[in-house]
mmCIF file of N, CA and C in Angstrom:
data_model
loop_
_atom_site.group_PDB
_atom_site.id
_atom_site.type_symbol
_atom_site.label_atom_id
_atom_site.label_comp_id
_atom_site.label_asym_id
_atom_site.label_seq_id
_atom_site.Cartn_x
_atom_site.Cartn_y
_atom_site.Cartn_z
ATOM 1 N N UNK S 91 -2.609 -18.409 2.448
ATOM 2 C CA UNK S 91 -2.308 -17.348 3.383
ATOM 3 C C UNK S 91 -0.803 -17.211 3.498
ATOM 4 N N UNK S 92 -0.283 -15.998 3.293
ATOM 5 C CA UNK S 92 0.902 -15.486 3.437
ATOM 6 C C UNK S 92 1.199 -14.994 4.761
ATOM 7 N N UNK S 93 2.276 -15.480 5.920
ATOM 8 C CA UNK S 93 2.598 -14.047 7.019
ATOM 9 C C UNK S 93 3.858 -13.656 6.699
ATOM 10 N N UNK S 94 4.380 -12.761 6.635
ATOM 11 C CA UNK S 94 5.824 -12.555 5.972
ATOM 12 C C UNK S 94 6.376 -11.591 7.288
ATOM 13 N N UNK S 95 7.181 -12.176 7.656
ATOM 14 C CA UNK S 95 7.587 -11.318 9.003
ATOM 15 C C UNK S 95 9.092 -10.648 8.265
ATOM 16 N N UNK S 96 8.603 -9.662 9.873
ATOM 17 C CA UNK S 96 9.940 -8.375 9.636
ATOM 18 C C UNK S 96 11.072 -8.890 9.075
ATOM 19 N N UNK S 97 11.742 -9.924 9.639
ATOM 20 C CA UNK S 97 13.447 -10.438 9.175
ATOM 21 C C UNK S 97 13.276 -11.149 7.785
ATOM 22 N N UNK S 98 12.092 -11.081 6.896
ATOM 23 C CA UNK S 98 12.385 -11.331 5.520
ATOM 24 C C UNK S 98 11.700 -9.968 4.600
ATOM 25 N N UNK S 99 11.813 -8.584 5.345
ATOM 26 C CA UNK S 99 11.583 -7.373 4.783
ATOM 27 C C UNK S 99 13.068 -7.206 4.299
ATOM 28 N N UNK S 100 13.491 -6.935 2.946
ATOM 29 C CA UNK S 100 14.172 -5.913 2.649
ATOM 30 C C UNK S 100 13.795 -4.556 3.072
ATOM 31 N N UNK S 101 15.370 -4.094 3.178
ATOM 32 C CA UNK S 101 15.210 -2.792 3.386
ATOM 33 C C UNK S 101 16.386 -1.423 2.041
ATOM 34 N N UNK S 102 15.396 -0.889 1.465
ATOM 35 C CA UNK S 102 16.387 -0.243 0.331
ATOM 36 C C UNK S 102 16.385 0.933 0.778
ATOM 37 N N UNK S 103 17.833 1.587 0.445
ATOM 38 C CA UNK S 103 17.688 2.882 1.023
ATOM 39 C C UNK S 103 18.515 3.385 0.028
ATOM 40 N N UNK S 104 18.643 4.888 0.032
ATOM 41 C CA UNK S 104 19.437 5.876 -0.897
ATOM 42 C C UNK S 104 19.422 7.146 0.501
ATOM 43 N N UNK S 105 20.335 8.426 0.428
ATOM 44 C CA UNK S 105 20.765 9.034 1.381
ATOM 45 C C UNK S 105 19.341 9.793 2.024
ATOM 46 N N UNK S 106 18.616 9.519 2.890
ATOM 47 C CA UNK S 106 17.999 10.631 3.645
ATOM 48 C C UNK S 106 16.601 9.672 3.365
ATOM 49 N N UNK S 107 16.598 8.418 2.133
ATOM 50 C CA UNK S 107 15.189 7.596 1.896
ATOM 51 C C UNK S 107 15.478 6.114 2.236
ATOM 52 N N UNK S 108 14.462 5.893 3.036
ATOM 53 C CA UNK S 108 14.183 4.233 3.370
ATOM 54 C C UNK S 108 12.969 3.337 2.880
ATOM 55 N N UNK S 109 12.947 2.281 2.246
ATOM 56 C CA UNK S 109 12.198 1.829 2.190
ATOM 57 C C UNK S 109 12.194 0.225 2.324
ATOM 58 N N UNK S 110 11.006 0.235 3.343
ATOM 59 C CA UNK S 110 10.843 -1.437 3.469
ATOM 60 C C UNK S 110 10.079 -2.073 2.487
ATOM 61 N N UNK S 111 10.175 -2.799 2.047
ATOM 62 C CA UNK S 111 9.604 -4.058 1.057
ATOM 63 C C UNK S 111 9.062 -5.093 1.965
ATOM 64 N N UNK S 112 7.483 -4.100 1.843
ATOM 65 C CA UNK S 112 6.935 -4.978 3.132
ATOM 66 C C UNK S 112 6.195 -6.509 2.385
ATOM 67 N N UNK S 113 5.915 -6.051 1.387
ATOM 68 C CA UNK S 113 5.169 -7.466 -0.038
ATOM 69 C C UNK S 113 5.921 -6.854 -1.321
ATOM 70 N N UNK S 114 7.041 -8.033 -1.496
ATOM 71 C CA UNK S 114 7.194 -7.737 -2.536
ATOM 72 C C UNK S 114 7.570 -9.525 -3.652
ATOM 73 N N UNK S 115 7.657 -8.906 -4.734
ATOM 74 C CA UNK S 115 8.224 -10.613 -5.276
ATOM 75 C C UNK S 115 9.178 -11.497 -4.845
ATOM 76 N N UNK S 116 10.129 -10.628 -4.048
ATOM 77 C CA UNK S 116 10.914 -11.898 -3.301
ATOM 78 C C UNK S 116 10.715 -12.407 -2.207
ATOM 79 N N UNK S 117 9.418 -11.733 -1.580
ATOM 80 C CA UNK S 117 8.778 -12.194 -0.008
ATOM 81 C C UNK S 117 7.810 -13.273 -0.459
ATOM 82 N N UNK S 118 6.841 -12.438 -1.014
ATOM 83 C CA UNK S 118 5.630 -13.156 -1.391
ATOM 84 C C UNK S 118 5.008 -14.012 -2.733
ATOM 85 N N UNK S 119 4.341 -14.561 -2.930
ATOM 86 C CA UNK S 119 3.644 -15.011 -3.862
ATOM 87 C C UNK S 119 2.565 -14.008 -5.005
ATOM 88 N N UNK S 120 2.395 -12.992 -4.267
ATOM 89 C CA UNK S 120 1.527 -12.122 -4.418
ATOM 90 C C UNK S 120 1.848 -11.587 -6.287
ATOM 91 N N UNK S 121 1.331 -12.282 -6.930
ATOM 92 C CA UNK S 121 1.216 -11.372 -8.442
ATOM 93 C C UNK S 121 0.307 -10.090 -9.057
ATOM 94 N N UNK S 122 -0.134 -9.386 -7.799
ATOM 95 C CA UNK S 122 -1.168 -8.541 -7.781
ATOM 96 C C UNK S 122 -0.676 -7.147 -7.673
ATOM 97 N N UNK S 123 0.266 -7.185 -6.172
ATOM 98 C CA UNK S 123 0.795 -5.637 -5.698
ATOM 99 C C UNK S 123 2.054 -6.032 -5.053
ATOM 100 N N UNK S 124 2.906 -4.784 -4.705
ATOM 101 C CA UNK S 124 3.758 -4.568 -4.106
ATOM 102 C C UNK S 124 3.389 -3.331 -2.974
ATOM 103 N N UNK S 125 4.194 -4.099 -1.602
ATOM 104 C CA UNK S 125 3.425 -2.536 -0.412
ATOM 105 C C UNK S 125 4.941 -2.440 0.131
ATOM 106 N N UNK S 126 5.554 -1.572 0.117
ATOM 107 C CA UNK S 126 6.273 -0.453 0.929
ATOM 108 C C UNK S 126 5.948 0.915 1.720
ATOM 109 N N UNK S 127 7.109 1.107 2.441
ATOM 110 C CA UNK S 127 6.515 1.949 3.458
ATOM 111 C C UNK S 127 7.900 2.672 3.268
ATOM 112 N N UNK S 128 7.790 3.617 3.376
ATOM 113 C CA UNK S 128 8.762 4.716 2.524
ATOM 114 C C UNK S 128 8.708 5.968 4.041
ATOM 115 N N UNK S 129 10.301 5.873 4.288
ATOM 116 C CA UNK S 129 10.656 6.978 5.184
ATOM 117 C C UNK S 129 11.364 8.047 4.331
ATOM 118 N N UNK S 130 11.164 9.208 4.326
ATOM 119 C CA UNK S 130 11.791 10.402 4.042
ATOM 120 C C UNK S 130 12.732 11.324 5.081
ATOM 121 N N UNK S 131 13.472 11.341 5.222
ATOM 122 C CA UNK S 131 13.882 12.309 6.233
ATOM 123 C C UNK S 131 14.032 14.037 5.467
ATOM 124 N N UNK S 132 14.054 14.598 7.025
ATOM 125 C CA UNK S 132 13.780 16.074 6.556
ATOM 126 C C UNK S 132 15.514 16.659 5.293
ATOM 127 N N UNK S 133 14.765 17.472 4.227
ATOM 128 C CA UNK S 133 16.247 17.792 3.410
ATOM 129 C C UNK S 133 16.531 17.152 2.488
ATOM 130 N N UNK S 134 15.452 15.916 2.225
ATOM 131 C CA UNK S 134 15.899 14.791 1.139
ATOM 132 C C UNK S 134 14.622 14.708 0.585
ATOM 133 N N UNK S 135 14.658 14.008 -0.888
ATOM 134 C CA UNK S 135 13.770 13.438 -1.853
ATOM 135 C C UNK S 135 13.809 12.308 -2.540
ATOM 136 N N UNK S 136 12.708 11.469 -2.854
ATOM 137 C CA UNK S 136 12.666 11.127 -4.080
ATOM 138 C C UNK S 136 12.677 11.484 -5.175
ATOM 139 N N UNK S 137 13.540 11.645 -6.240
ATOM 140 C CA UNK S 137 13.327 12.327 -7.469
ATOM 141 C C UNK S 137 12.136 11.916 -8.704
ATOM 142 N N UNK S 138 11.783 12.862 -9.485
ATOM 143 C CA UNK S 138 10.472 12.901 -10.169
ATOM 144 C C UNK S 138 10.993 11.349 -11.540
ATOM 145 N N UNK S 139 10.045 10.482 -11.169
ATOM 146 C CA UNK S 139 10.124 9.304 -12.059
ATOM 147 C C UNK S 139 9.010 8.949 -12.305
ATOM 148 N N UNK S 140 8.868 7.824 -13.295
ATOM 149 C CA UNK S 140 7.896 7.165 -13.558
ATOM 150 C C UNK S 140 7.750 5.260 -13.796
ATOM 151 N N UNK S 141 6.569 5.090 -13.929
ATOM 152 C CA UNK S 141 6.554 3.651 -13.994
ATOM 153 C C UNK S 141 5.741 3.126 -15.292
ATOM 154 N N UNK S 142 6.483 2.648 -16.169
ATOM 155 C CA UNK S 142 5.841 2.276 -17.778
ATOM 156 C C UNK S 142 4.687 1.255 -17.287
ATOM 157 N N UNK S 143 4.817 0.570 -16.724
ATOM 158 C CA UNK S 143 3.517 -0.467 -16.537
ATOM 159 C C UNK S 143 2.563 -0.637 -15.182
ATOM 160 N N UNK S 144 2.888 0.021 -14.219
ATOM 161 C CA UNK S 144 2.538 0.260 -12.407
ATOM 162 C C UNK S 144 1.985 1.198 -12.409
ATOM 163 N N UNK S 145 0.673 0.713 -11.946
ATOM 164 C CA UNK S 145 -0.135 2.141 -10.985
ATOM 165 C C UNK S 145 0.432 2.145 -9.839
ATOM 166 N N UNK S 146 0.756 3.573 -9.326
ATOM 167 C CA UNK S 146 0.956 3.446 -7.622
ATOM 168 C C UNK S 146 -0.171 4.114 -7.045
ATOM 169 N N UNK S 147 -0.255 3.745 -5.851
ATOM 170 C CA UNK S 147 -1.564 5.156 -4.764
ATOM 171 C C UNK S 147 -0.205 4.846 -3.657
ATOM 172 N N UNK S 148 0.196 6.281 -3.210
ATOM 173 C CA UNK S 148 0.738 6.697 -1.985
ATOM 174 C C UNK S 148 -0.030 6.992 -1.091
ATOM 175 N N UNK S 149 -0.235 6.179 0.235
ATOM 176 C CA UNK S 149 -0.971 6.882 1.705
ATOM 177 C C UNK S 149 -0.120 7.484 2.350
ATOM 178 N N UNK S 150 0.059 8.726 2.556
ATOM 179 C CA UNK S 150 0.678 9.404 4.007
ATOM 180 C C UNK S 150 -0.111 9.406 5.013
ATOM 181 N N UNK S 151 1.126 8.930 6.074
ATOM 182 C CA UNK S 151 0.372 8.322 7.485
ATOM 183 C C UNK S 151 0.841 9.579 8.086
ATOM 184 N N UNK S 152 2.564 10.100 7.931
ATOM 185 C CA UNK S 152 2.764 10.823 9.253
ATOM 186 C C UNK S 152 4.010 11.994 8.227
ATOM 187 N N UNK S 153 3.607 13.223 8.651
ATOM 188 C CA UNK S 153 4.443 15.061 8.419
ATOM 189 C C UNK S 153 3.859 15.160 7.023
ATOM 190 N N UNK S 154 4.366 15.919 6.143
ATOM 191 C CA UNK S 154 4.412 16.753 5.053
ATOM 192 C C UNK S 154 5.089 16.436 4.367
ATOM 193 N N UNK S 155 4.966 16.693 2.975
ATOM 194 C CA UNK S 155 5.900 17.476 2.364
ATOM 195 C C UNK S 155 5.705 17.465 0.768
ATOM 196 N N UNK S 156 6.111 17.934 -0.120
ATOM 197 C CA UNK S 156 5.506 18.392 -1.687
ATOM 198 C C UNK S 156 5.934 17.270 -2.566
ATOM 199 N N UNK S 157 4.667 16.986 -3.534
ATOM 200 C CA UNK S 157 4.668 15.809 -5.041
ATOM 201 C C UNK S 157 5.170 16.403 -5.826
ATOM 202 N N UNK S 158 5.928 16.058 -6.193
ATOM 203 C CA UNK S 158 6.767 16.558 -7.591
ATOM 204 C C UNK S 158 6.130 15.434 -8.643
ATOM 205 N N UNK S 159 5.708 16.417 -9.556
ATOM 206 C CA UNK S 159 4.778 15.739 -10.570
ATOM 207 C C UNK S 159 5.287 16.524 -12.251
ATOM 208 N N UNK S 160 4.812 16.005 -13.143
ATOM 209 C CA UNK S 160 5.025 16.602 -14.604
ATOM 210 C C UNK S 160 5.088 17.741 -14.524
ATOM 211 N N UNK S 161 5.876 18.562 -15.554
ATOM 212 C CA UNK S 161 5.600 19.693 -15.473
ATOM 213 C C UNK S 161 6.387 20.796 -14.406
ATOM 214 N N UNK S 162 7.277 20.428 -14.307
ATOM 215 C CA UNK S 162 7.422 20.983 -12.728
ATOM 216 C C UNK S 162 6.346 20.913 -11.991
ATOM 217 N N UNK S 163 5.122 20.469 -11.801
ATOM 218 C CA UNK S 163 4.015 21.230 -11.150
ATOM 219 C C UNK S 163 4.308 20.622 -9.938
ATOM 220 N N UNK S 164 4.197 21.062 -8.274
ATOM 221 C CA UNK S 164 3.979 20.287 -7.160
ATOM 222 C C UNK S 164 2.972 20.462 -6.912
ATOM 223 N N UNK S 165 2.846 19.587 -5.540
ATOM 224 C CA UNK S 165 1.625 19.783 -4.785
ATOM 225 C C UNK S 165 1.769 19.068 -3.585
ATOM 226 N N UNK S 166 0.867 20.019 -2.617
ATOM 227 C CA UNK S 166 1.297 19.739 -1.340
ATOM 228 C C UNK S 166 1.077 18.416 -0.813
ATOM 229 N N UNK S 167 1.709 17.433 0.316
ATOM 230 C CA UNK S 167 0.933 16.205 0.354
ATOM 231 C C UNK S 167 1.315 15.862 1.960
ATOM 232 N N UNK S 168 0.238 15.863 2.690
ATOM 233 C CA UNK S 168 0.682 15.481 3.657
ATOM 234 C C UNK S 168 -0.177 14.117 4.589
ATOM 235 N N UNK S 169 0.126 13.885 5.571
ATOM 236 C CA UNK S 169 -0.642 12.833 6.657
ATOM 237 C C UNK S 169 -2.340 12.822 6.656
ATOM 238 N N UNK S 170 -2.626 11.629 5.935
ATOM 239 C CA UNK S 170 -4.028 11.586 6.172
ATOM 240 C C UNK S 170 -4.137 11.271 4.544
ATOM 241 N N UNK S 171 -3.545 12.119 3.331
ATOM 242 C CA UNK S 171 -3.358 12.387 1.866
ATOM 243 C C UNK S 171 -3.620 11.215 1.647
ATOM 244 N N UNK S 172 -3.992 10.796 -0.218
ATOM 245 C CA UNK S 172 -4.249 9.835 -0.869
ATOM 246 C C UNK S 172 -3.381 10.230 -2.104
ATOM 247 N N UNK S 173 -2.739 9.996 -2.629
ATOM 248 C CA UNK S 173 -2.115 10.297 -4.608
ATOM 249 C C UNK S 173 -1.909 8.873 -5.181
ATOM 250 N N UNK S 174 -3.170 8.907 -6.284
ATOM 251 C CA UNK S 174 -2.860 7.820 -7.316
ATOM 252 C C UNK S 174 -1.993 8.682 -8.434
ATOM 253 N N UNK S 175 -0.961 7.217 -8.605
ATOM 254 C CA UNK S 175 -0.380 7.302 -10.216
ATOM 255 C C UNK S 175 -0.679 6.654 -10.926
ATOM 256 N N UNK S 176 -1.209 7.468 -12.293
ATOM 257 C CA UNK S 176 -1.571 6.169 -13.289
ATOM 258 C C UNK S 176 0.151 5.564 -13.995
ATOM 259 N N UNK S 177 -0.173 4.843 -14.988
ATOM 260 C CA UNK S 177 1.283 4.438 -15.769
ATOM 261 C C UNK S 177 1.666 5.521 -16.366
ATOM 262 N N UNK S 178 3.130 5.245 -16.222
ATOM 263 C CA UNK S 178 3.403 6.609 -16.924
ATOM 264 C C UNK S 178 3.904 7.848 -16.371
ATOM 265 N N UNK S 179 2.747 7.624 -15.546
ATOM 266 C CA UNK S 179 3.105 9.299 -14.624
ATOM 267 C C UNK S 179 4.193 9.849 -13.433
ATOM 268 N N UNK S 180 4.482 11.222 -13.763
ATOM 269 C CA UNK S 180 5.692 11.281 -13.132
ATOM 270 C C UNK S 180 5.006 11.910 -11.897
ATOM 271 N N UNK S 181 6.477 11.369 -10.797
ATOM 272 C CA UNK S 181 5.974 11.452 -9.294
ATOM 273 C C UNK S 181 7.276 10.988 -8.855
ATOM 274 N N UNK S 182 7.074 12.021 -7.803
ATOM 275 C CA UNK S 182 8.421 12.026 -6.465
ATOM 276 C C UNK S 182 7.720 12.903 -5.738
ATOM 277 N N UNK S 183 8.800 12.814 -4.614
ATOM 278 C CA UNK S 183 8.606 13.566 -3.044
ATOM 279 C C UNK S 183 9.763 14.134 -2.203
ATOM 280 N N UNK S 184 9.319 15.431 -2.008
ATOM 281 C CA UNK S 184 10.429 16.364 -1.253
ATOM 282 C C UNK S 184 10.107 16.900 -0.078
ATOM 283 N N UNK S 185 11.015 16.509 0.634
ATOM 284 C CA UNK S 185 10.675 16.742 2.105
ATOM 285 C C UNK S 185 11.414 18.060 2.790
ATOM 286 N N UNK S 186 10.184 19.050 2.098
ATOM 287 C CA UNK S 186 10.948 20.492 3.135
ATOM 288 C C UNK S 186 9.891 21.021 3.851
ATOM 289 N N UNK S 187 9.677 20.010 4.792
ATOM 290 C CA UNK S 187 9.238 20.473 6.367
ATOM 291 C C UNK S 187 10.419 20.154 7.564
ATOM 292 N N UNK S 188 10.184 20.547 8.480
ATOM 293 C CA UNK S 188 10.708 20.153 9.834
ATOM 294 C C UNK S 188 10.620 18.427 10.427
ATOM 295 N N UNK S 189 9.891 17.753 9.841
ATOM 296 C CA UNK S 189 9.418 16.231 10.377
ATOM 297 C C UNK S 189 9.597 15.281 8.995
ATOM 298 N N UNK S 190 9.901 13.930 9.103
ATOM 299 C CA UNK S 190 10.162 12.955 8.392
ATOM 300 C C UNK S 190 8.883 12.822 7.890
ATOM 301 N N UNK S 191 8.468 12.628 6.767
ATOM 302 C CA UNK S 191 7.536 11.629 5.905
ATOM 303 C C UNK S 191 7.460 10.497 6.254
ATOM 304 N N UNK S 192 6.156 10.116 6.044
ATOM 305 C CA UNK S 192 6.121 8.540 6.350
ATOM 306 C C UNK S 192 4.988 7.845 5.803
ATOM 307 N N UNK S 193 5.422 7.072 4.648
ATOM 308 C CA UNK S 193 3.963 6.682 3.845
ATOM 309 C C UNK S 193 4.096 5.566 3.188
ATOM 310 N N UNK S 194 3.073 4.689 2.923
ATOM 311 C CA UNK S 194 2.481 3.516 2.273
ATOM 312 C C UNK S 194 2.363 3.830 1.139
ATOM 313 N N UNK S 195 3.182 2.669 -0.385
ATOM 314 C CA UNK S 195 2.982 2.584 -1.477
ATOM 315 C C UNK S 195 2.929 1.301 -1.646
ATOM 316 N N UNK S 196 1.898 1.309 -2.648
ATOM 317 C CA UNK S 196 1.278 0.491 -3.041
ATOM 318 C C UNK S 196 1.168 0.614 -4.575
ATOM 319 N N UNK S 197 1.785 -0.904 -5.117
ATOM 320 C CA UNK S 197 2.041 -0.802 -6.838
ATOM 321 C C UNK S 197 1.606 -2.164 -7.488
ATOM 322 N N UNK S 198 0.640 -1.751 -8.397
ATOM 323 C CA UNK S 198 0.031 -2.507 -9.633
ATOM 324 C C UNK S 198 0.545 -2.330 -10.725
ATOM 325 N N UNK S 199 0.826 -3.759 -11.202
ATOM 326 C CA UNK S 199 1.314 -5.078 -10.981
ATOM 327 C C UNK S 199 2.813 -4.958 -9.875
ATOM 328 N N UNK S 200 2.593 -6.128 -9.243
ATOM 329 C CA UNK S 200 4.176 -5.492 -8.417
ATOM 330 C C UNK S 200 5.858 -5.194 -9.468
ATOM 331 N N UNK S 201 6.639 -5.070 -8.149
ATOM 332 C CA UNK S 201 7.456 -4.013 -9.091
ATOM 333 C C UNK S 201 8.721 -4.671 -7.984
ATOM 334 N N UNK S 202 9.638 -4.466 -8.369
ATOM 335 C CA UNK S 202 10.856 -5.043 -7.916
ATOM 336 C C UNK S 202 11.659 -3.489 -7.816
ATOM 337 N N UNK S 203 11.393 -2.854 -6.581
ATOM 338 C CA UNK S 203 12.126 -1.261 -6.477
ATOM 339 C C UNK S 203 13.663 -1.138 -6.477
ATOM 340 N N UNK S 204 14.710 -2.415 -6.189
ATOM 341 C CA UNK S 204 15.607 -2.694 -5.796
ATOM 342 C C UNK S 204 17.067 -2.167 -6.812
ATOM 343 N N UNK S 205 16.992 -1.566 -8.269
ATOM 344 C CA UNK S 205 17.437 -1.075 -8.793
ATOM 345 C C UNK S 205 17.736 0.739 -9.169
ATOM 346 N N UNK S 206 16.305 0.864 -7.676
ATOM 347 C CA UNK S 206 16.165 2.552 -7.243
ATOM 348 C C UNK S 206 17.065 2.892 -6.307
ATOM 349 N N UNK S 207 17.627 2.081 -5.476
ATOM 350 C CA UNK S 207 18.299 2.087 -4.247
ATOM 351 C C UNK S 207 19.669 1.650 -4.783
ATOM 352 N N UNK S 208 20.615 2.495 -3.437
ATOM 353 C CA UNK S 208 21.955 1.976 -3.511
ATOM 354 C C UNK S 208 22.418 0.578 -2.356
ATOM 355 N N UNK S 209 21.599 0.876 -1.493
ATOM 356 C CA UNK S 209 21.415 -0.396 -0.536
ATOM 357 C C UNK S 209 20.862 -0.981 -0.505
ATOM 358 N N UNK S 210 21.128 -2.043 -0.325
ATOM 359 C CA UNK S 210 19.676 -3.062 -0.332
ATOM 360 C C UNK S 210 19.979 -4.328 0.641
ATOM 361 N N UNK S 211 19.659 -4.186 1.471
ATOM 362 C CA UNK S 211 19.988 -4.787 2.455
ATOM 363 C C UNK S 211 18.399 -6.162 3.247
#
């Protein structure tokens, strides 16, 4: 049994995105997944990337706002939403609503995000 409390969460951020490293390889033991919780603020994005070996599924808990996926194609995604990524696949998130994003990722095999961010605190 793992409890991994708040003061050994990293926190990575880039301008307008936060993310806590709520299980990740330097918290946990866990060789299975990685779980972050990813703030967006309104006006900002994640840009469209991918992951050669990681499935992700994103849960949105709380606002809106559009998947930027292959293709240019978006799609809308908001609170309550489910989006799996297989490997490979491209995916980001843009936040042009009025309210912050706020969502759970979750990545198979875990993933060390810490080279996405300019902070890492």
């Amino acid at each position: 049994m793992e409890l991994i409390r708040k003061d050994e969460m990293k926190v990575l951020s880039n301008p307008g995105v936060k993310s806590w490293q709520l299980l990740n390889p330097e918290n946990s033991t866990s060789r299975r997944i990685t779980i972050t919780r990813v703030i967006v603020q309104v006006g900002h994005e994640q840009p469209r990337h991918s992951h050669d070996v990681c499935e992700q599924v994103w849960i949105c808990l709380k606002g809106e706002g559009t998947l930027l996926l292959a293709d240019d194609c978006e799609k809308p995604f908001k609170a309550g939403d489910v989006a799996r990524f297989a490997e490979s696949d491209i995916h980001g998130i843009r936040n042009d609503s009025q309210n912050e994003i706020e969502y759970i990722s979750v990545t198979s095999p875990p993933m060390d995000f810490a080279y996405a961010y300019k902070d890492k605190r």
